[in-house]
Amino acid sequence: MQRIFRAGALTAGVLVAAFGLPAGPAHADTDTPRVDLRVLVVSDGGPATEAIAAELDTAGTPYTTIDLTDADRPVIDTAFLADTVDGRPRARFQAVVLPDDNPFAAGSDEMDALAAYERTYAVPQVDAYTYARPEAGLRYPVDDGYSGGLDGVQAQVTAAGRTGPFGYLEGAVPFEDNSPDVGESYAYLSQPAPGADFTPYVDAPIPGSNARGSLVGEYRHDGRRELVVTFVYNRYQQQFRLLARGIVDWMTDGLHLGASRNYFAVHVDDVLAADDRWNTDLDCTPGDVDCTDPSATPDPIRMTPADVDHALAWQADRRFTLDLAYNAAGSVDQREDHGGVDALADRLIAARDRFRWINHTYTHAFLGCVQDTSVVPWKCATNADGSTRWVSRSEISAEIANNRVWGRNVGLPLEDDELVTGEHSGLAVLPQQGEDNPHLGPALADNGIGWLGSDNSREPGRRQVGPATTVPRYPMNVFYNAARAAEQVDEYNWIYTGRAQGGSGICEDNPATTTCLDAPLDPATGYQDHIVPLETRTALSHVLGNDPRPHFIHQSNLAEDRIAYPVLDGVLGGYDALFAADTPVVNLRMKDIGAELEHRAAWRAALDAGSVTAYRIGDAVTVQAPAGTAVPVTVPTGTTLAGTVFGEAYAGRMSGWTSSADGPPTLSLPSSAAAPLDDTASAGGTTPAPAPAPATTVPVGVSESVPYTSDR
């Protein structure tokens, strides 16, 4: 599978220059309706509609929510759904999401209005989670179907799904089974009702039968189209994350504001330096300020040339590039202590162009307050007047500049505006240091730093620090002080078991911690059997969530037992098994991730301000946004702008960031993307108003919580 390595896969500048043109020609006829690129989400407060809304949010797709539990909500009637603009009929929503096929009372005027609206403007409807029944195009589950749990079941995209909205998937749709004590998935498996125009897109085997039942399918009736989903889910579950893109693609006919990719980047910190090793007897790390036993002797972990060769071979096999955050003093000290010899640095420098490189400061010094390590835990040292003593601006600047100079002298392909400080220091760190070092911002300015790595477990949001914008990084729970699986398991057991079992008691003090253990893991098997699957699942959930934020590990994890690779292989191998070749992992460097997050924040602000309008009239799409706003757009293949093909191919569609600098841009859709009103495939006639769906079982959802891992 080919992966995207080039910078800015979805950054501004993809087609910005192409928008230096006036708006497209006005439409002379007023019979062709205008359809606004906005989704209507009607919610009953359940997890399924919330999950779809979250997918729209993440992609940057505008939507309006109607909360059925709100007594003061607007009434859904003809006036709410459609009106006239400049003498032209306007459909205010391009798609409708309902909690089930009919969430209203029998004979509801609102359901009648929605049905008439969908029929008039060929607007698709998604039934987020509905009971299998004839009104939804399916047989009742009691008729040779199934109602019950699907934990651990492997569903499959059908042939129609592969040529339709789920073609970006390889085929398998595994349902999670993360806990034997929790029912995580509930579904109705059923076959199409007799005479129904129903096409299954995703199905699964019906227990006790050779037949398969639909989980996601399209039901055409009465001039309308419904996507019928018969399993419950929440926004974090893998089965939904795999299908979310296709649900949005189906409801928008591949045309909507917003865009998404599946991102994965891995930063390897402390390269060239050495990391102190966890002591399995003392349950602490010699060299750390909290390891006070007089017998505690540091036992450093440092990569070897063979580890570099392994990393290079792994990269080539996985078609993936690691980002190496380096500390040059590690090599300088090595040469001073070994007669000028540093075989590790020599091998890395020889292969420098096959990695990406990030300045991680010269010595990995702590750049926040001056640490008082005479107490455990340490505290910030103070001046005579009680004020905090800070590492100076000149010291911070020297750490940045000296590391950069060393890198330039050995020919590293650096980006001078990227920086990750040691332990993310200089930034606030609780409980000891409640604010940034006031000298950090000026020192960043002195050195032209525009992008500064931060710890996502502490600060998931991006923010300004002087001239720099933070790029939050996910810590992987593969410890910096472990190079062997047994060390990782021993420390993991100490952290996540109770005091009575010899553990730290963190879980007793913080019962919300999600990685707590009922019993210690087996040192021989615990890493591969427990930690690797858990960390793989967590990281893969980020990849599937349109989340570009990078992950970070440490050079120690690439040495000795090379314990990082099973997790990385789990993520990339698992991904390759699930996705088709046209939907590769996007592997960006830090500054491009920062730019992507920056564009998203500006776009979100424009959406929140209500200053964005986009609509389709026939084969023309017009976007109106504040001048200079970068706009994410997803369109069918073959869409053009001023005669130039628009966007970059991904998952069977074209998408990219645009600009409205010189007026509203107009995109021209290909003839293959016929206007929805040209669709004559729906069967005619009418069907009786469906009765309300029976109550459905919604099991407890699976929440996401990433445990904190210190960056040392």
mmCIF file with all atom_site columns, N, CA, C and O in Angstrom, residues 4-7 264-268 271 315 320-326 351-359 412-415 418 550 586-593:
data_model
loop_
_atom_site.group_PDB
_atom_site.id
_atom_site.type_symbol
_atom_site.label_atom_id
_atom_site.label_alt_id
_atom_site.label_comp_id
_atom_site.label_asym_id
_atom_site.label_entity_id
_atom_site.label_seq_id
_atom_site.pdbx_PDB_ins_code
_atom_site.Cartn_x
_atom_site.Cartn_y
_atom_site.Cartn_z
_atom_site.occupancy
_atom_site.B_iso_or_equiv
_atom_site.pdbx_formal_charge
_atom_site.auth_seq_id
_atom_site.auth_comp_id
_atom_site.auth_asym_id
_atom_site.auth_atom_id
_atom_site.pdbx_PDB_model_num
ATOM 1   N N  . ILE A 1 4   ? 1.272  8.346  1.875  1.00 0.00 ? 4   ILE A N  1
ATOM 2   C CA . ILE A 1 4   ? 1.540  9.728  1.506  1.00 0.00 ? 4   ILE A CA 1
ATOM 3   C C  . ILE A 1 4   ? 2.624  10.260 2.430  1.00 0.00 ? 4   ILE A C  1
ATOM 4   O O  . ILE A 1 4   ? 2.436  10.327 3.633  1.00 0.00 ? 4   ILE A O  1
ATOM 5   N N  . PHE A 1 5   ? 3.759  10.662 1.866  1.00 0.00 ? 5   PHE A N  1
ATOM 6   C CA . PHE A 1 5   ? 4.845  11.193 2.678  1.00 0.00 ? 5   PHE A CA 1
ATOM 7   C C  . PHE A 1 5   ? 5.019  12.697 2.494  1.00 0.00 ? 5   PHE A C  1
ATOM 8   O O  . PHE A 1 5   ? 5.565  13.354 3.341  1.00 0.00 ? 5   PHE A O  1
ATOM 9   N N  . ARG A 1 6   ? 4.586  13.226 1.383  1.00 0.00 ? 6   ARG A N  1
ATOM 10  C CA . ARG A 1 6   ? 4.906  14.614 1.106  1.00 0.00 ? 6   ARG A CA 1
ATOM 11  C C  . ARG A 1 6   ? 4.189  15.529 2.085  1.00 0.00 ? 6   ARG A C  1
ATOM 12  O O  . ARG A 1 6   ? 3.112  15.237 2.572  1.00 0.00 ? 6   ARG A O  1
ATOM 13  N N  . ALA A 1 7   ? 4.792  16.659 2.319  1.00 0.00 ? 7   ALA A N  1
ATOM 14  C CA . ALA A 1 7   ? 4.246  17.585 3.311  1.00 0.00 ? 7   ALA A CA 1
ATOM 15  C C  . ALA A 1 7   ? 2.935  18.171 2.834  1.00 0.00 ? 7   ALA A C  1
ATOM 16  O O  . ALA A 1 7   ? 2.698  18.375 1.650  1.00 0.00 ? 7   ALA A O  1
ATOM 17  N N  . PHE A 1 264 ? -0.957 9.319  10.756 1.00 0.00 ? 264 PHE A N  1
ATOM 18  C CA . PHE A 1 264 ? -0.124 8.676  11.781 1.00 0.00 ? 264 PHE A CA 1
ATOM 19  C C  . PHE A 1 264 ? 1.297  9.191  11.625 1.00 0.00 ? 264 PHE A C  1
ATOM 20  O O  . PHE A 1 264 ? 1.879  9.130  10.535 1.00 0.00 ? 264 PHE A O  1
ATOM 21  N N  . ALA A 1 265 ? 1.838  9.746  12.693 1.00 0.00 ? 265 ALA A N  1
ATOM 22  C CA . ALA A 1 265 ? 3.236  10.178 12.741 1.00 0.00 ? 265 ALA A CA 1
ATOM 23  C C  . ALA A 1 265 ? 3.794  9.750  14.082 1.00 0.00 ? 265 ALA A C  1
ATOM 24  O O  . ALA A 1 265 ? 3.091  9.786  15.101 1.00 0.00 ? 265 ALA A O  1
ATOM 25  N N  . VAL A 1 266 ? 5.063  9.349  14.094 1.00 0.00 ? 266 VAL A N  1
ATOM 26  C CA . VAL A 1 266 ? 5.705  8.861  15.313 1.00 0.00 ? 266 VAL A CA 1
ATOM 27  C C  . VAL A 1 266 ? 7.020  9.604  15.513 1.00 0.00 ? 266 VAL A C  1
ATOM 28  O O  . VAL A 1 266 ? 7.921  9.523  14.674 1.00 0.00 ? 266 VAL A O  1
ATOM 29  N N  . HIS A 1 267 ? 7.109  10.330 16.619 1.00 0.00 ? 267 HIS A N  1
ATOM 30  C CA . HIS A 1 267 ? 8.339  11.013 17.005 1.00 0.00 ? 267 HIS A CA 1
ATOM 31  C C  . HIS A 1 267 ? 9.125  10.121 17.959 1.00 0.00 ? 267 HIS A C  1
ATOM 32  O O  . HIS A 1 267 ? 8.563  9.583  18.922 1.00 0.00 ? 267 HIS A O  1
ATOM 33  N N  . VAL A 1 268 ? 10.411 9.991  17.711 1.00 0.00 ? 268 VAL A N  1
ATOM 34  C CA . VAL A 1 268 ? 11.298 9.210  18.577 1.00 0.00 ? 268 VAL A CA 1
ATOM 35  C C  . VAL A 1 268 ? 12.198 10.202 19.299 1.00 0.00 ? 268 VAL A C  1
ATOM 36  O O  . VAL A 1 268 ? 13.111 10.780 18.711 1.00 0.00 ? 268 VAL A O  1
ATOM 37  N N  . VAL A 1 271 ? 17.044 10.819 20.690 1.00 0.00 ? 271 VAL A N  1
ATOM 38  C CA . VAL A 1 271 ? 17.993 10.169 19.786 1.00 0.00 ? 271 VAL A CA 1
ATOM 39  C C  . VAL A 1 271 ? 19.375 10.800 19.969 1.00 0.00 ? 271 VAL A C  1
ATOM 40  O O  . VAL A 1 271 ? 19.507 12.022 20.072 1.00 0.00 ? 271 VAL A O  1
ATOM 41  N N  . GLN A 1 315 ? 11.278 0.791  8.272  1.00 0.00 ? 315 GLN A N  1
ATOM 42  C CA . GLN A 1 315 ? 10.677 1.881  7.508  1.00 0.00 ? 315 GLN A CA 1
ATOM 43  C C  . GLN A 1 315 ? 10.418 1.473  6.063  1.00 0.00 ? 315 GLN A C  1
ATOM 44  O O  . GLN A 1 315 ? 9.356  1.763  5.502  1.00 0.00 ? 315 GLN A O  1
ATOM 45  N N  . PHE A 1 320 ? 7.022  3.896  5.738  1.00 0.00 ? 320 PHE A N  1
ATOM 46  C CA . PHE A 1 320 ? 6.689  4.859  6.773  1.00 0.00 ? 320 PHE A CA 1
ATOM 47  C C  . PHE A 1 320 ? 7.972  5.539  7.227  1.00 0.00 ? 320 PHE A C  1
ATOM 48  O O  . PHE A 1 320 ? 9.042  4.922  7.240  1.00 0.00 ? 320 PHE A O  1
ATOM 49  N N  . THR A 1 321 ? 7.900  6.816  7.595  1.00 0.00 ? 321 THR A N  1
ATOM 50  C CA . THR A 1 321 ? 9.080  7.558  8.019  1.00 0.00 ? 321 THR A CA 1
ATOM 51  C C  . THR A 1 321 ? 8.944  7.992  9.471  1.00 0.00 ? 321 THR A C  1
ATOM 52  O O  . THR A 1 321 ? 7.937  8.597  9.851  1.00 0.00 ? 321 THR A O  1
ATOM 53  N N  . LEU A 1 322 ? 9.959  7.686  10.273 1.00 0.00 ? 322 LEU A N  1
ATOM 54  C CA . LEU A 1 322 ? 10.014 8.120  11.664 1.00 0.00 ? 322 LEU A CA 1
ATOM 55  C C  . LEU A 1 322 ? 10.606 9.522  11.752 1.00 0.00 ? 322 LEU A C  1
ATOM 56  O O  . LEU A 1 322 ? 11.455 9.906  10.946 1.00 0.00 ? 322 LEU A O  1
ATOM 57  N N  . ASP A 1 323 ? 10.177 10.269 12.758 1.00 0.00 ? 323 ASP A N  1
ATOM 58  C CA . ASP A 1 323 ? 10.748 11.587 13.056 1.00 0.00 ? 323 ASP A CA 1
ATOM 59  C C  . ASP A 1 323 ? 11.670 11.440 14.254 1.00 0.00 ? 323 ASP A C  1
ATOM 60  O O  . ASP A 1 323 ? 11.220 11.059 15.350 1.00 0.00 ? 323 ASP A O  1
ATOM 61  N N  . LEU A 1 324 ? 12.960 11.729 14.083 1.00 0.00 ? 324 LEU A N  1
ATOM 62  C CA . LEU A 1 324 ? 13.937 11.564 15.148 1.00 0.00 ? 324 LEU A CA 1
ATOM 63  C C  . LEU A 1 324 ? 14.209 12.908 15.820 1.00 0.00 ? 324 LEU A C  1
ATOM 64  O O  . LEU A 1 324 ? 14.729 13.836 15.188 1.00 0.00 ? 324 LEU A O  1
ATOM 65  N N  . ALA A 1 325 ? 13.826 13.006 17.092 1.00 0.00 ? 325 ALA A N  1
ATOM 66  C CA . ALA A 1 325 ? 14.088 14.205 17.892 1.00 0.00 ? 325 ALA A CA 1
ATOM 67  C C  . ALA A 1 325 ? 15.410 13.983 18.623 1.00 0.00 ? 325 ALA A C  1
ATOM 68  O O  . ALA A 1 325 ? 15.501 13.123 19.495 1.00 0.00 ? 325 ALA A O  1
ATOM 69  N N  . TYR A 1 326 ? 16.430 14.749 18.270 1.00 0.00 ? 326 TYR A N  1
ATOM 70  C CA . TYR A 1 326 ? 17.792 14.422 18.680 1.00 0.00 ? 326 TYR A CA 1
ATOM 71  C C  . TYR A 1 326 ? 18.361 15.421 19.692 1.00 0.00 ? 326 TYR A C  1
ATOM 72  O O  . TYR A 1 326 ? 17.992 16.594 19.731 1.00 0.00 ? 326 TYR A O  1
ATOM 73  N N  . ALA A 1 351 ? 22.751 7.779  7.278  1.00 0.00 ? 351 ALA A N  1
ATOM 74  C CA . ALA A 1 351 ? 21.384 7.517  6.801  1.00 0.00 ? 351 ALA A CA 1
ATOM 75  C C  . ALA A 1 351 ? 20.461 8.700  7.058  1.00 0.00 ? 351 ALA A C  1
ATOM 76  O O  . ALA A 1 351 ? 19.240 8.545  7.089  1.00 0.00 ? 351 ALA A O  1
ATOM 77  N N  . ARG A 1 352 ? 21.039 9.897  7.208  1.00 0.00 ? 352 ARG A N  1
ATOM 78  C CA . ARG A 1 352 ? 20.262 11.056 7.671  1.00 0.00 ? 352 ARG A CA 1
ATOM 79  C C  . ARG A 1 352 ? 19.076 11.393 6.783  1.00 0.00 ? 352 ARG A C  1
ATOM 80  O O  . ARG A 1 352 ? 18.032 11.848 7.260  1.00 0.00 ? 352 ARG A O  1
ATOM 81  N N  . ASP A 1 353 ? 19.199 11.176 5.476  1.00 0.00 ? 353 ASP A N  1
ATOM 82  C CA . ASP A 1 353 ? 18.126 11.563 4.561  1.00 0.00 ? 353 ASP A CA 1
ATOM 83  C C  . ASP A 1 353 ? 16.963 10.571 4.558  1.00 0.00 ? 353 ASP A C  1
ATOM 84  O O  . ASP A 1 353 ? 15.951 10.816 3.899  1.00 0.00 ? 353 ASP A O  1
ATOM 85  N N  . ARG A 1 354 ? 17.091 9.490  5.285  1.00 0.00 ? 354 ARG A N  1
ATOM 86  C CA . ARG A 1 354 ? 16.017 8.494  5.306  1.00 0.00 ? 354 ARG A CA 1
ATOM 87  C C  . ARG A 1 354 ? 15.124 8.629  6.538  1.00 0.00 ? 354 ARG A C  1
ATOM 88  O O  . ARG A 1 354 ? 14.189 7.863  6.718  1.00 0.00 ? 354 ARG A O  1
ATOM 89  N N  . PHE A 1 355 ? 15.440 9.615  7.386  1.00 0.00 ? 355 PHE A N  1
ATOM 90  C CA . PHE A 1 355 ? 14.585 9.962  8.517  1.00 0.00 ? 355 PHE A CA 1
ATOM 91  C C  . PHE A 1 355 ? 14.200 11.436 8.403  1.00 0.00 ? 355 PHE A C  1
ATOM 92  O O  . PHE A 1 355 ? 14.790 12.195 7.629  1.00 0.00 ? 355 PHE A O  1
ATOM 93  N N  . ARG A 1 356 ? 13.215 11.839 9.209  1.00 0.00 ? 356 ARG A N  1
ATOM 94  C CA . ARG A 1 356 ? 12.983 13.260 9.442  1.00 0.00 ? 356 ARG A CA 1
ATOM 95  C C  . ARG A 1 356 ? 13.584 13.599 10.799 1.00 0.00 ? 356 ARG A C  1
ATOM 96  O O  . ARG A 1 356 ? 13.645 12.745 11.686 1.00 0.00 ? 356 ARG A O  1
ATOM 97  N N  . TRP A 1 357 ? 14.011 14.856 10.982 1.00 0.00 ? 357 TRP A N  1
ATOM 98  C CA . TRP A 1 357 ? 14.747 15.242 12.177 1.00 0.00 ? 357 TRP A CA 1
ATOM 99  C C  . TRP A 1 357 ? 14.092 16.445 12.842 1.00 0.00 ? 357 TRP A C  1
ATOM 100 O O  . TRP A 1 357 ? 13.624 17.362 12.167 1.00 0.00 ? 357 TRP A O  1
ATOM 101 N N  . ILE A 1 358 ? 14.093 16.435 14.178 1.00 0.00 ? 358 ILE A N  1
ATOM 102 C CA . ILE A 1 358 ? 13.512 17.523 14.965 1.00 0.00 ? 358 ILE A CA 1
ATOM 103 C C  . ILE A 1 358 ? 14.515 17.929 16.039 1.00 0.00 ? 358 ILE A C  1
ATOM 104 O O  . ILE A 1 358 ? 15.106 17.079 16.718 1.00 0.00 ? 358 ILE A O  1
ATOM 105 N N  . ASN A 1 359 ? 14.692 19.216 16.223 1.00 0.00 ? 359 ASN A N  1
ATOM 106 C CA . ASN A 1 359 ? 15.555 19.747 17.276 1.00 0.00 ? 359 ASN A CA 1
ATOM 107 C C  . ASN A 1 359 ? 14.915 19.452 18.637 1.00 0.00 ? 359 ASN A C  1
ATOM 108 O O  . ASN A 1 359 ? 13.804 19.893 18.922 1.00 0.00 ? 359 ASN A O  1
ATOM 109 N N  . LEU A 1 412 ? 22.163 17.237 8.749  1.00 0.00 ? 412 LEU A N  1
ATOM 110 C CA . LEU A 1 412 ? 20.796 16.770 8.977  1.00 0.00 ? 412 LEU A CA 1
ATOM 111 C C  . LEU A 1 412 ? 19.803 17.651 8.216  1.00 0.00 ? 412 LEU A C  1
ATOM 112 O O  . LEU A 1 412 ? 19.923 18.878 8.226  1.00 0.00 ? 412 LEU A O  1
ATOM 113 N N  . PRO A 1 413 ? 18.812 17.062 7.572  1.00 0.00 ? 413 PRO A N  1
ATOM 114 C CA . PRO A 1 413 ? 17.803 17.839 6.840  1.00 0.00 ? 413 PRO A CA 1
ATOM 115 C C  . PRO A 1 413 ? 16.768 18.420 7.811  1.00 0.00 ? 413 PRO A C  1
ATOM 116 O O  . PRO A 1 413 ? 15.646 17.929 7.938  1.00 0.00 ? 413 PRO A O  1
ATOM 117 N N  . LEU A 1 414 ? 17.135 19.474 8.496  1.00 0.00 ? 414 LEU A N  1
ATOM 118 C CA . LEU A 1 414 ? 16.305 20.054 9.546  1.00 0.00 ? 414 LEU A CA 1
ATOM 119 C C  . LEU A 1 414 ? 15.306 21.059 9.001  1.00 0.00 ? 414 LEU A C  1
ATOM 120 O O  . LEU A 1 414 ? 15.515 21.679 7.953  1.00 0.00 ? 414 LEU A O  1
ATOM 121 N N  . GLU A 1 415 ? 14.222 21.251 9.731  1.00 0.00 ? 415 GLU A N  1
ATOM 122 C CA . GLU A 1 415 ? 13.340 22.401 9.578  1.00 0.00 ? 415 GLU A CA 1
ATOM 123 C C  . GLU A 1 415 ? 13.596 23.281 10.795 1.00 0.00 ? 415 GLU A C  1
ATOM 124 O O  . GLU A 1 415 ? 13.296 22.895 11.930 1.00 0.00 ? 415 GLU A O  1
ATOM 125 N N  . GLU A 1 418 ? 11.007 24.017 13.855 1.00 0.00 ? 418 GLU A N  1
ATOM 126 C CA . GLU A 1 418 ? 10.426 22.966 14.690 1.00 0.00 ? 418 GLU A CA 1
ATOM 127 C C  . GLU A 1 418 ? 11.274 22.752 15.938 1.00 0.00 ? 418 GLU A C  1
ATOM 128 O O  . GLU A 1 418 ? 12.504 22.755 15.876 1.00 0.00 ? 418 GLU A O  1
ATOM 129 N N  . PRO A 1 550 ? 0.703  13.991 16.344 1.00 0.00 ? 550 PRO A N  1
ATOM 130 C CA . PRO A 1 550 ? 1.690  12.893 16.331 1.00 0.00 ? 550 PRO A CA 1
ATOM 131 C C  . PRO A 1 550 ? 1.727  12.150 17.655 1.00 0.00 ? 550 PRO A C  1
ATOM 132 O O  . PRO A 1 550 ? 1.264  12.638 18.694 1.00 0.00 ? 550 PRO A O  1
ATOM 133 N N  . VAL A 1 586 ? -1.590 8.883  6.165  1.00 0.00 ? 586 VAL A N  1
ATOM 134 C CA . VAL A 1 586 ? -0.897 10.125 5.817  1.00 0.00 ? 586 VAL A CA 1
ATOM 135 C C  . VAL A 1 586 ? 0.124  10.410 6.910  1.00 0.00 ? 586 VAL A C  1
ATOM 136 O O  . VAL A 1 586 ? -0.229 10.563 8.076  1.00 0.00 ? 586 VAL A O  1
ATOM 137 N N  . ASN A 1 587 ? 1.382  10.482 6.524  1.00 0.00 ? 587 ASN A N  1
ATOM 138 C CA . ASN A 1 587 ? 2.513  10.547 7.448  1.00 0.00 ? 587 ASN A CA 1
ATOM 139 C C  . ASN A 1 587 ? 3.203  11.905 7.297  1.00 0.00 ? 587 ASN A C  1
ATOM 140 O O  . ASN A 1 587 ? 4.093  12.070 6.475  1.00 0.00 ? 587 ASN A O  1
ATOM 141 N N  . LEU A 1 588 ? 2.771  12.898 8.091  1.00 0.00 ? 588 LEU A N  1
ATOM 142 C CA . LEU A 1 588 ? 3.271  14.264 7.962  1.00 0.00 ? 588 LEU A CA 1
ATOM 143 C C  . LEU A 1 588 ? 4.340  14.581 8.994  1.00 0.00 ? 588 LEU A C  1
ATOM 144 O O  . LEU A 1 588 ? 4.353  14.005 10.085 1.00 0.00 ? 588 LEU A O  1
ATOM 145 N N  . ARG A 1 589 ? 5.197  15.546 8.684  1.00 0.00 ? 589 ARG A N  1
ATOM 146 C CA . ARG A 1 589 ? 6.146  16.038 9.667  1.00 0.00 ? 589 ARG A CA 1
ATOM 147 C C  . ARG A 1 589 ? 5.462  17.072 10.558 1.00 0.00 ? 589 ARG A C  1
ATOM 148 O O  . ARG A 1 589 ? 4.356  17.534 10.280 1.00 0.00 ? 589 ARG A O  1
ATOM 149 N N  . MET A 1 590 ? 6.135  17.492 11.632 1.00 0.00 ? 590 MET A N  1
ATOM 150 C CA . MET A 1 590 ? 5.477  18.260 12.681 1.00 0.00 ? 590 MET A CA 1
ATOM 151 C C  . MET A 1 590 ? 4.933  19.597 12.190 1.00 0.00 ? 590 MET A C  1
ATOM 152 O O  . MET A 1 590 ? 3.815  19.991 12.538 1.00 0.00 ? 590 MET A O  1
ATOM 153 N N  . LYS A 1 591 ? 5.672  20.334 11.399 1.00 0.00 ? 591 LYS A N  1
ATOM 154 C CA . LYS A 1 591 ? 5.199  21.645 10.984 1.00 0.00 ? 591 LYS A CA 1
ATOM 155 C C  . LYS A 1 591 ? 3.968  21.534 10.088 1.00 0.00 ? 591 LYS A C  1
ATOM 156 O O  . LYS A 1 591 ? 3.089  22.404 10.125 1.00 0.00 ? 591 LYS A O  1
ATOM 157 N N  . ASP A 1 592 ? 3.873  20.481 9.307  1.00 0.00 ? 592 ASP A N  1
ATOM 158 C CA . ASP A 1 592 ? 2.698  20.297 8.458  1.00 0.00 ? 592 ASP A CA 1
ATOM 159 C C  . ASP A 1 592 ? 1.492  19.871 9.288  1.00 0.00 ? 592 ASP A C  1
ATOM 160 O O  . ASP A 1 592 ? 0.352  20.235 8.975  1.00 0.00 ? 592 ASP A O  1
ATOM 161 N N  . ILE A 1 593 ? 1.741  19.109 10.345 1.00 0.00 ? 593 ILE A N  1
ATOM 162 C CA . ILE A 1 593 ? 0.663  18.799 11.284 1.00 0.00 ? 593 ILE A CA 1
ATOM 163 C C  . ILE A 1 593 ? 0.186  20.082 11.946 1.00 0.00 ? 593 ILE A C  1
ATOM 164 O O  . ILE A 1 593 ? -1.022 20.325 12.084 1.00 0.00 ? 593 ILE A O  1
#
